[in-house]
PDB file of C-alpha atoms and ligand atoms in Angstrom:
ATOM      1  CA  MET A  14     -15.707 -10.790  24.853  1.00  0.00           C
ATOM      2  CA  THR A  15     -15.515  -7.657  22.826  1.00  0.00           C
ATOM      3  CA  ASN A  16     -13.423  -4.476  23.158  1.00  0.00           C
ATOM      4  CA  ASN A  17     -12.762  -1.212  20.869  1.00  0.00           C
ATOM      5  CA  ASN A  18      -9.941  -3.327  19.528  1.00  0.00           C
ATOM      6  CA  ASP A  19     -12.311  -5.328  17.838  1.00  0.00           C
ATOM      7  CA  LYS A  20     -13.625  -2.323  15.826  1.00  0.00           C
ATOM      8  CA  LYS A  21     -13.793  -2.561  11.936  1.00  0.00           C
ATOM      9  CA  LYS A  22     -11.902   0.792  10.920  1.00  0.00           C
ATOM     10  CA  ILE A  23     -12.833   2.541   7.440  1.00  0.00           C
ATOM     11  CA  LEU A  24     -11.742   5.791   5.880  1.00  0.00           C
ATOM     12  CA  ILE A  25     -13.465   7.876   3.933  1.00  0.00           C
ATOM     13  CA  VAL A  26     -12.040  10.050   1.484  1.00  0.00           C
ATOM     14  CA  GLU A  27     -14.709  12.790  -0.067  1.00  0.00           C
ATOM     15  CA  ASP A  28     -14.267  16.307  -0.343  1.00  0.00           C
ATOM     16  CA  GLU A  29     -17.877  17.403   0.097  1.00  0.00           C
ATOM     17  CA  GLU A  30     -18.095  18.322   3.827  1.00  0.00           C
ATOM     18  CA  GLY A  31     -21.682  17.426   4.400  1.00  0.00           C
ATOM     19  CA  LEU A  32     -21.423  13.987   2.513  1.00  0.00           C
ATOM     20  CA  LEU A  33     -18.619  13.436   4.486  1.00  0.00           C
ATOM     21  CA  ASP A  34     -19.622  14.568   7.771  1.00  0.00           C
ATOM     22  CA  GLY A  35     -22.823  12.469   7.322  1.00  0.00           C
ATOM     23  CA  LEU A  36     -21.215   9.472   6.354  1.00  0.00           C
ATOM     24  CA  ALA A  37     -18.838   9.627   9.205  1.00  0.00           C
ATOM     25  CA  HIS A  38     -21.831   9.977  11.667  1.00  0.00           C
ATOM     26  CA  ASN A  39     -23.777   7.005  10.310  1.00  0.00           C
ATOM     27  CA  PHE A  40     -20.662   5.050  10.397  1.00  0.00           C
ATOM     28  CA  ARG A  41     -19.642   5.636  13.751  1.00  0.00           C
ATOM     29  CA  TYR A  42     -23.183   5.068  14.824  1.00  0.00           C
ATOM     30  CA  GLU A  43     -22.979   1.571  13.194  1.00  0.00           C
ATOM     31  CA  GLY A  44     -20.317   0.668  15.220  1.00  0.00           C
ATOM     32  CA  TYR A  45     -17.179   1.629  13.383  1.00  0.00           C
ATOM     33  CA  GLU A  46     -14.090   3.708  14.046  1.00  0.00           C
ATOM     34  CA  VAL A  47     -13.904   6.542  11.262  1.00  0.00           C
ATOM     35  CA  LEU A  48     -11.545   7.904   9.462  1.00  0.00           C
ATOM     36  CA  THR A  49     -11.422  10.690   7.063  1.00  0.00           C
ATOM     37  CA  ALA A  50      -9.498  12.719   4.437  1.00  0.00           C
ATOM     38  CA  LYS A  51     -10.710  15.483   2.613  1.00  0.00           C
ATOM     39  CA  THR A  52      -8.392  15.499  -0.490  1.00  0.00           C
ATOM     40  CA  GLY A  53      -6.798  12.777  -2.317  1.00  0.00           C
ATOM     41  CA  GLN A  54      -3.072  13.008  -0.821  1.00  0.00           C
ATOM     42  CA  GLU A  55      -4.348  13.054   2.732  1.00  0.00           C
ATOM     43  CA  GLY A  56      -6.161  10.058   1.644  1.00  0.00           C
ATOM     44  CA  LEU A  57      -3.597   8.146   0.068  1.00  0.00           C
ATOM     45  CA  ARG A  58      -1.166   8.836   3.180  1.00  0.00           C
ATOM     46  CA  MET A  59      -4.003   7.920   6.162  1.00  0.00           C
ATOM     47  CA  ALA A  60      -4.732   4.606   3.867  1.00  0.00           C
ATOM     48  CA  LEU A  61      -0.993   3.702   4.071  1.00  0.00           C
ATOM     49  CA  LYS A  62      -0.508   4.711   7.386  1.00  0.00           C
ATOM     50  CA  GLN A  63      -3.453   3.313   9.028  1.00  0.00           C
ATOM     51  CA  LYS A  64      -4.052   0.661   6.910  1.00  0.00           C
ATOM     52  CA  PRO A  65      -7.897   0.471   7.779  1.00  0.00           C
ATOM     53  CA  ASP A  66     -10.314  -2.519   6.850  1.00  0.00           C
ATOM     54  CA  ALA A  67     -11.992  -0.879   3.959  1.00  0.00           C
ATOM     55  CA  VAL A  68     -11.452   2.753   2.136  1.00  0.00           C
ATOM     56  CA  LEU A  69     -14.586   4.492   0.789  1.00  0.00           C
ATOM     57  CA  LEU A  70     -13.172   6.464  -1.980  1.00  0.00           C
ATOM     58  CA  ASP A  71     -14.339   9.918  -3.642  1.00  0.00           C
ATOM     59  CA  ILE A  72     -13.258  10.039  -7.476  1.00  0.00           C
ATOM     60  CA  MET A  73     -13.214  13.719  -7.802  1.00  0.00           C
ATOM     61  CA  LEU A  74     -10.921  15.144  -5.141  1.00  0.00           C
ATOM     62  CA  PRO A  75      -8.654  17.846  -4.717  1.00  0.00           C
ATOM     63  CA  GLU A  76      -5.060  17.269  -4.976  1.00  0.00           C
ATOM     64  CA  LYS A  77      -5.352  13.834  -6.303  1.00  0.00           C
ATOM     65  CA  ASP A  78      -7.939  12.442  -7.840  1.00  0.00           C
ATOM     66  CA  GLY A  79      -9.798   9.254  -6.638  1.00  0.00           C
ATOM     67  CA  PHE A  80      -8.144   7.143  -9.499  1.00  0.00           C
ATOM     68  CA  THR A  81      -4.909   8.185  -8.854  1.00  0.00           C
ATOM     69  CA  VAL A  82      -5.534   7.449  -5.150  1.00  0.00           C
ATOM     70  CA  LEU A  83      -6.578   3.652  -5.834  1.00  0.00           C
ATOM     71  CA  LYS A  84      -3.567   3.317  -8.498  1.00  0.00           C
ATOM     72  CA  GLU A  85      -1.113   4.414  -5.969  1.00  0.00           C
ATOM     73  CA  LEU A  86      -2.824   2.535  -2.971  1.00  0.00           C
ATOM     74  CA  ARG A  87      -2.639  -0.699  -5.263  1.00  0.00           C
ATOM     75  CA  GLN A  88       1.004  -0.200  -5.880  1.00  0.00           C
ATOM     76  CA  ARG A  89       1.573  -0.816  -2.324  1.00  0.00           C
ATOM     77  CA  HIS A  90      -1.362  -2.602  -0.471  1.00  0.00           C
ATOM     78  CA  ARG A  91      -3.077  -4.612  -2.594  1.00  0.00           C
ATOM     79  CA  GLU A  92      -5.307  -6.003   0.572  1.00  0.00           C
ATOM     80  CA  ILE A  93      -7.204  -2.863   1.384  1.00  0.00           C
ATOM     81  CA  PRO A  94     -10.977  -3.450   0.118  1.00  0.00           C
ATOM     82  CA  VAL A  95     -12.001  -0.170  -1.536  1.00  0.00           C
ATOM     83  CA  LEU A  96     -15.510   1.106  -2.620  1.00  0.00           C
ATOM     84  CA  VAL A  97     -15.444   3.775  -4.959  1.00  0.00           C
ATOM     85  CA  MET A  98     -17.887   6.689  -4.738  1.00  0.00           C
ATOM     86  CA  THR A  99     -18.304   8.133  -8.367  1.00  0.00           C
ATOM     87  CA  ALA A 100     -20.852  11.056  -8.760  1.00  0.00           C
ATOM     88  CA  ARG A 101     -20.992  10.847 -12.751  1.00  0.00           C
ATOM     89  CA  ASN A 102     -23.026   7.812 -13.553  1.00  0.00           C
ATOM     90  CA  PHE A 103     -20.575   6.844 -16.469  1.00  0.00           C
ATOM     91  CA  GLU A 104     -19.881   3.214 -16.831  1.00  0.00           C
ATOM     92  CA  ALA A 105     -16.540   4.144 -18.160  1.00  0.00           C
ATOM     93  CA  ASP A 106     -15.664   5.548 -14.373  1.00  0.00           C
ATOM     94  CA  VAL A 107     -16.640   2.370 -12.962  1.00  0.00           C
ATOM     95  CA  LEU A 108     -14.879  -0.015 -15.393  1.00  0.00           C
ATOM     96  CA  LYS A 109     -11.918   2.294 -14.875  1.00  0.00           C
ATOM     97  CA  GLY A 110     -12.377   1.969 -11.059  1.00  0.00           C
ATOM     98  CA  PHE A 111     -12.443  -1.743 -11.334  1.00  0.00           C
ATOM     99  CA  ASP A 112      -9.453  -1.970 -13.684  1.00  0.00           C
ATOM    100  CA  LEU A 113      -7.363  -0.217 -11.001  1.00  0.00           C
ATOM    101  CA  GLY A 114      -8.305  -2.754  -8.803  1.00  0.00           C
ATOM    102  CA  ALA A 115     -11.654  -1.203  -6.514  1.00  0.00           C
ATOM    103  CA  ASP A 116     -13.254  -3.900  -5.141  1.00  0.00           C
ATOM    104  CA  ASP A 117     -16.956  -2.299  -5.140  1.00  0.00           C
ATOM    105  CA  TYR A 118     -18.649   0.907  -6.280  1.00  0.00           C
ATOM    106  CA  VAL A 119     -21.779   3.060  -5.411  1.00  0.00           C
ATOM    107  CA  THR A 120     -23.417   5.937  -7.704  1.00  0.00           C
ATOM    108  CA  LYS A 121     -23.875   9.323  -6.061  1.00  0.00           C
ATOM    109  CA  PRO A 122     -26.595   9.733  -4.648  1.00  0.00           C
ATOM    110  CA  PHE A 123     -26.650   6.733  -2.926  1.00  0.00           C
ATOM    111  CA  SER A 124     -29.005   5.008  -0.150  1.00  0.00           C
ATOM    112  CA  PRO A 125     -26.988   5.346   3.174  1.00  0.00           C
ATOM    113  CA  LYS A 126     -28.580   1.554   3.806  1.00  0.00           C
ATOM    114  CA  GLU A 127     -27.122   0.748   0.591  1.00  0.00           C
ATOM    115  CA  LEU A 128     -24.085   1.931   0.871  1.00  0.00           C
ATOM    116  CA  ALA A 129     -23.651   0.551   4.762  1.00  0.00           C
ATOM    117  CA  ALA A 130     -24.956  -3.190   3.201  1.00  0.00           C
ATOM    118  CA  ARG A 131     -21.807  -3.273   0.850  1.00  0.00           C
ATOM    119  CA  VAL A 132     -19.319  -1.670   3.179  1.00  0.00           C
ATOM    120  CA  LYS A 133     -20.017  -4.478   5.726  1.00  0.00           C
ATOM    121  CA  ARG A 134     -19.668  -6.971   3.133  1.00  0.00           C
ATOM    122  CA  LEU A 135     -16.469  -5.625   2.117  1.00  0.00           C
ATOM    123  CA  VAL A 136     -15.156  -4.999   5.461  1.00  0.00           C
ATOM    124  CA  ALA A 137     -16.382  -9.130   6.690  1.00  0.00           C
ATOM    125  CA  ARG A 138     -14.911 -10.482   3.472  1.00  0.00           C
ATOM    126  CA  GLY A 139     -11.497  -8.977   5.028  1.00  0.00           C
ATOM    127  CA  PRO A 140      -7.992  -8.662   2.817  1.00  0.00           C
ATOM    128  CA  MET A 141      -8.336  -9.762  -0.940  1.00  0.00           C
ATOM    129  CA  ASN A 142      -7.521 -13.503  -1.391  1.00  0.00           C
ATOM    130  CA  THR A 143      -5.716 -13.336  -4.488  1.00  0.00           C
ATOM    131  CA  GLY A 144      -5.370 -17.103  -4.920  1.00  0.00           C
ATOM    132  CA  ALA A 145      -1.913 -17.523  -5.094  1.00  0.00           C
ATOM    133  CA  PRO A 146       0.211 -19.052  -1.908  1.00  0.00           C
ATOM    134  CA  PRO A 147       2.742 -17.013  -0.636  1.00  0.00           C
ATOM    135  CA  THR A 148       5.970 -16.755  -1.896  1.00  0.00           C
ATOM    136  CA  THR A 149       8.377 -18.243   0.738  1.00  0.00           C
ATOM    137  CA  THR A 150      11.528 -18.290  -1.478  1.00  0.00           C
ATOM    138  CA  TYR A 151      12.820 -16.283  -4.116  1.00  0.00           C
ATOM    139  CA  SER A 152      15.627 -16.637  -5.899  1.00  0.00           C
ATOM    140  CA  PHE A 153      17.613 -14.660  -8.729  1.00  0.00           C
ATOM    141  CA  GLY A 154      21.362 -15.328  -9.810  1.00  0.00           C
ATOM    142  CA  ASP A 155      22.973 -17.262  -7.410  1.00  0.00           C
ATOM    143  CA  VAL A 156      21.045 -15.761  -4.834  1.00  0.00           C
ATOM    144  CA  GLU A 157      18.316 -17.509  -2.620  1.00  0.00           C
ATOM    145  CA  VAL A 158      16.035 -15.315  -0.316  1.00  0.00           C
ATOM    146  CA  ARG A 159      13.943 -17.621   2.190  1.00  0.00           C
ATOM    147  CA  PHE A 160      10.978 -14.907   3.965  1.00  0.00           C
ATOM    148  CA  GLU A 161      10.744 -17.580   6.504  1.00  0.00           C
ATOM    149  CA  PRO A 162      13.022 -17.996   8.712  1.00  0.00           C
ATOM    150  CA  ARG A 163      14.522 -14.896   6.747  1.00  0.00           C
ATOM    151  CA  GLU A 164      17.900 -16.199   5.711  1.00  0.00           C
ATOM    152  CA  VAL A 165      19.700 -15.344   2.503  1.00  0.00           C
ATOM    153  CA  TYR A 166      21.896 -17.237   0.907  1.00  0.00           C
ATOM    154  CA  LYS A 167      24.611 -16.571  -1.834  1.00  0.00           C
ATOM    155  CA  THR A 168      26.393 -19.557  -3.989  1.00  0.00           C
ATOM    156  CA  ALA A 169      24.942 -21.385  -1.277  1.00  0.00           C
ATOM    157  CA  LYS A 170      26.103 -19.808   1.434  1.00  0.00           C
ATOM    158  CA  GLN A 171      24.367 -18.097   4.196  1.00  0.00           C
ATOM    159  CA  VAL A 172      25.143 -13.997   3.845  1.00  0.00           C
ATOM    160  CA  ALA A 173      23.969 -12.138   7.246  1.00  0.00           C
ATOM    161  CA  LEU A 174      21.391  -9.403   6.866  1.00  0.00           C
ATOM    162  CA  SER A 175      20.666  -6.592   9.596  1.00  0.00           C
ATOM    163  CA  PHE A 176      16.746  -6.686  10.247  1.00  0.00           C
ATOM    164  CA  LYS A 177      16.545  -3.571   7.989  1.00  0.00           C
ATOM    165  CA  GLU A 178      18.357  -4.997   4.989  1.00  0.00           C
ATOM    166  CA  PHE A 179      16.371  -7.804   4.658  1.00  0.00           C
ATOM    167  CA  GLU A 180      13.228  -5.648   5.237  1.00  0.00           C
ATOM    168  CA  LEU A 181      14.431  -3.709   2.119  1.00  0.00           C
ATOM    169  CA  LEU A 182      15.480  -6.638   0.002  1.00  0.00           C
ATOM    170  CA  LYS A 183      11.827  -8.237   0.670  1.00  0.00           C
ATOM    171  CA  TYR A 184       9.975  -5.007  -0.294  1.00  0.00           C
ATOM    172  CA  LEU A 185      12.051  -4.578  -3.035  1.00  0.00           C
ATOM    173  CA  ILE A 186      11.436  -8.009  -4.005  1.00  0.00           C
ATOM    174  CA  GLU A 187       7.727  -8.136  -3.391  1.00  0.00           C
ATOM    175  CA  HIS A 188       7.762  -4.682  -5.619  1.00  0.00           C
ATOM    176  CA  ARG A 189      10.128  -6.000  -8.305  1.00  0.00           C
ATOM    177  CA  GLY A 190       9.785  -4.012 -11.728  1.00  0.00           C
ATOM    178  CA  ARG A 191       8.367  -0.853 -10.233  1.00  0.00           C
ATOM    179  CA  THR A 192      10.451   2.231  -9.311  1.00  0.00           C
ATOM    180  CA  VAL A 193      10.228   2.399  -5.556  1.00  0.00           C
ATOM    181  CA  SER A 194      11.001   6.018  -4.081  1.00  0.00           C
ATOM    182  CA  ARG A 195      13.080   6.902  -1.137  1.00  0.00           C
ATOM    183  CA  GLU A 196      10.016   8.195   0.955  1.00  0.00           C
ATOM    184  CA  GLU A 197       8.170   5.070   0.550  1.00  0.00           C
ATOM    185  CA  LEU A 198      10.932   2.856   1.385  1.00  0.00           C
ATOM    186  CA  LEU A 199      11.359   5.359   4.573  1.00  0.00           C
ATOM    187  CA  GLU A 200       7.523   4.710   5.258  1.00  0.00           C
ATOM    188  CA  GLU A 201       7.321   1.225   4.526  1.00  0.00           C
ATOM    189  CA  ILE A 202      10.453  -0.073   6.058  1.00  0.00           C
ATOM    190  CA  TRP A 203      11.295   2.568   8.713  1.00  0.00           C
ATOM    191  CA  GLY A 204       7.958   3.741   9.267  1.00  0.00           C
ATOM    192  CA  VAL A 205       8.632   7.401   9.419  1.00  0.00           C
ATOM    193  CA  ASP A 206       7.186   9.531   7.104  1.00  0.00           C
ATOM    194  CA  GLU A 207       8.701  12.652   8.362  1.00  0.00           C
ATOM    195  CA  GLU A 208      12.802  12.878   9.178  1.00  0.00           C
ATOM    196  CA  LEU A 209      13.405  11.606  13.235  1.00  0.00           C
ATOM    197  CA  GLY A 210      17.065  10.831  12.655  1.00  0.00           C
ATOM    198  CA  VAL A 211      16.003   8.663   9.739  1.00  0.00           C
ATOM    199  CA  THR A 212      16.928  10.291   6.461  1.00  0.00           C
ATOM    200  CA  THR A 213      16.658   9.192   2.761  1.00  0.00           C
ATOM    201  CA  ARG A 214      20.313   8.810   3.224  1.00  0.00           C
ATOM    202  CA  THR A 215      19.840   5.974   5.429  1.00  0.00           C
ATOM    203  CA  VAL A 216      18.111   4.057   2.633  1.00  0.00           C
ATOM    204  CA  ASP A 217      20.992   4.801   0.249  1.00  0.00           C
ATOM    205  CA  THR A 218      23.064   3.378   2.837  1.00  0.00           C
ATOM    206  CA  HIS A 219      21.302   0.036   3.229  1.00  0.00           C
ATOM    207  CA  VAL A 220      20.934  -0.305  -0.779  1.00  0.00           C
ATOM    208  CA  SER A 221      24.580  -0.071  -0.582  1.00  0.00           C
ATOM    209  CA  ASN A 222      24.932  -2.902   1.813  1.00  0.00           C
ATOM    210  CA  LEU A 223      22.567  -4.973   0.356  1.00  0.00           C
ATOM    211  CA  ARG A 224      24.609  -4.678  -2.986  1.00  0.00           C
ATOM    212  CA  SER A 225      28.312  -5.236  -1.622  1.00  0.00           C
ATOM    213  CA  LYS A 226      26.841  -8.286   0.645  1.00  0.00           C
ATOM    214  CA  LEU A 227      24.818  -9.709  -2.541  1.00  0.00           C
ATOM    215  CA  GLY A 228      27.252  -8.866  -4.835  1.00  0.00           C
ATOM    216  CA  ASP A 229      25.069  -6.654  -6.743  1.00  0.00           C
ATOM    217  CA  GLY A 230      27.668  -5.747 -10.301  1.00  0.00           C
ATOM    218  CA  PHE A 231      27.696  -2.643 -12.030  1.00  0.00           C
ATOM    219  CA  GLU A 232      27.199  -4.621 -15.405  1.00  0.00           C
ATOM    220  CA  LYS A 233      23.855  -5.552 -14.801  1.00  0.00           C
ATOM    221  CA  PRO A 234      22.780  -4.566 -11.423  1.00  0.00           C
ATOM    222  CA  PHE A 235      19.858  -6.173  -9.932  1.00  0.00           C
ATOM    223  CA  ILE A 236      18.827  -2.892  -7.534  1.00  0.00           C
ATOM    224  CA  VAL A 237      18.796  -0.458 -10.160  1.00  0.00           C
ATOM    225  CA  ALA A 238      19.177   3.274  -8.918  1.00  0.00           C
ATOM    226  CA  VAL A 239      16.451   5.488 -10.842  1.00  0.00           C
ATOM    227  CA  HIS A 240      17.844   8.851 -10.559  1.00  0.00           C
ATOM    228  CA  LYS A 241      16.328  11.445  -8.140  1.00  0.00           C
ATOM    229  CA  VAL A 242      13.399   9.056  -7.153  1.00  0.00           C
ATOM    230  CA  GLY A 243      14.611   5.797  -5.406  1.00  0.00           C
ATOM    231  CA  TYR A 244      15.641   2.355  -6.622  1.00  0.00           C
ATOM    232  CA  LYS A 245      13.953  -0.403  -8.855  1.00  0.00           C
ATOM    233  CA  PHE A 246      14.443  -4.129  -8.309  1.00  0.00           C
ATOM    234  CA  VAL A 247      15.134  -5.822 -11.705  1.00  0.00           C
ATOM    235  CA  GLU A 248      15.742  -9.528 -12.429  1.00  0.00           C
ATOM    236  CA  PRO A 249      18.983 -10.198 -13.561  1.00  0.00           C
TER     237      PRO A 249
HETATM  238 CA1   CA B 318     -15.625  15.288  -4.960  1.00  0.00          CA
END
């Protein structure tokens, strides 16, 4: 039995309105649920929020170019397949796209049939398999984090964390070495991108709870505050 929920969802980011409409129409006809964005900023926001099965990404875009969108998307969701649409037939652009984590590309002008076949392949393949087994535990200093069944130990004693505290710790660990903004944490952990009673102060409070519960010291903290931006997890 099939229903609408089985529809594959793709996001097309393209600023040329005629092309965007044409592509959206074609893919809807092919049975996809189609989301569209006309700027890089909007495209990135939609990709992060809607988590489509594939993204068709133009490179020359207003606000944020396709390379930047791809880079920022990959920092947060490695797994969404991305096909880059480049107007310029420069090998360097294609290589740069692959370096930043693109999965496939087409050069404009492309045939709709070819594009449809490529997208079909990408969507069928599903999330990128990184080859690495999923992390089940992570240790730093005298702390051990067990992702399943969501337990944290300090010097072999269990520490009680709230649901959000655990999610926050997990997210910081998964993105260790990179500065994560408060806005990103609000979106990823609390699922809000606007103030709905939850503010960036909520993030600070949770971080400070984590620090005191896990004994994060001032000498060599593992959750480092990055001035005016957010936080970064560094292995002590
Ligand atoms: Ca363009």
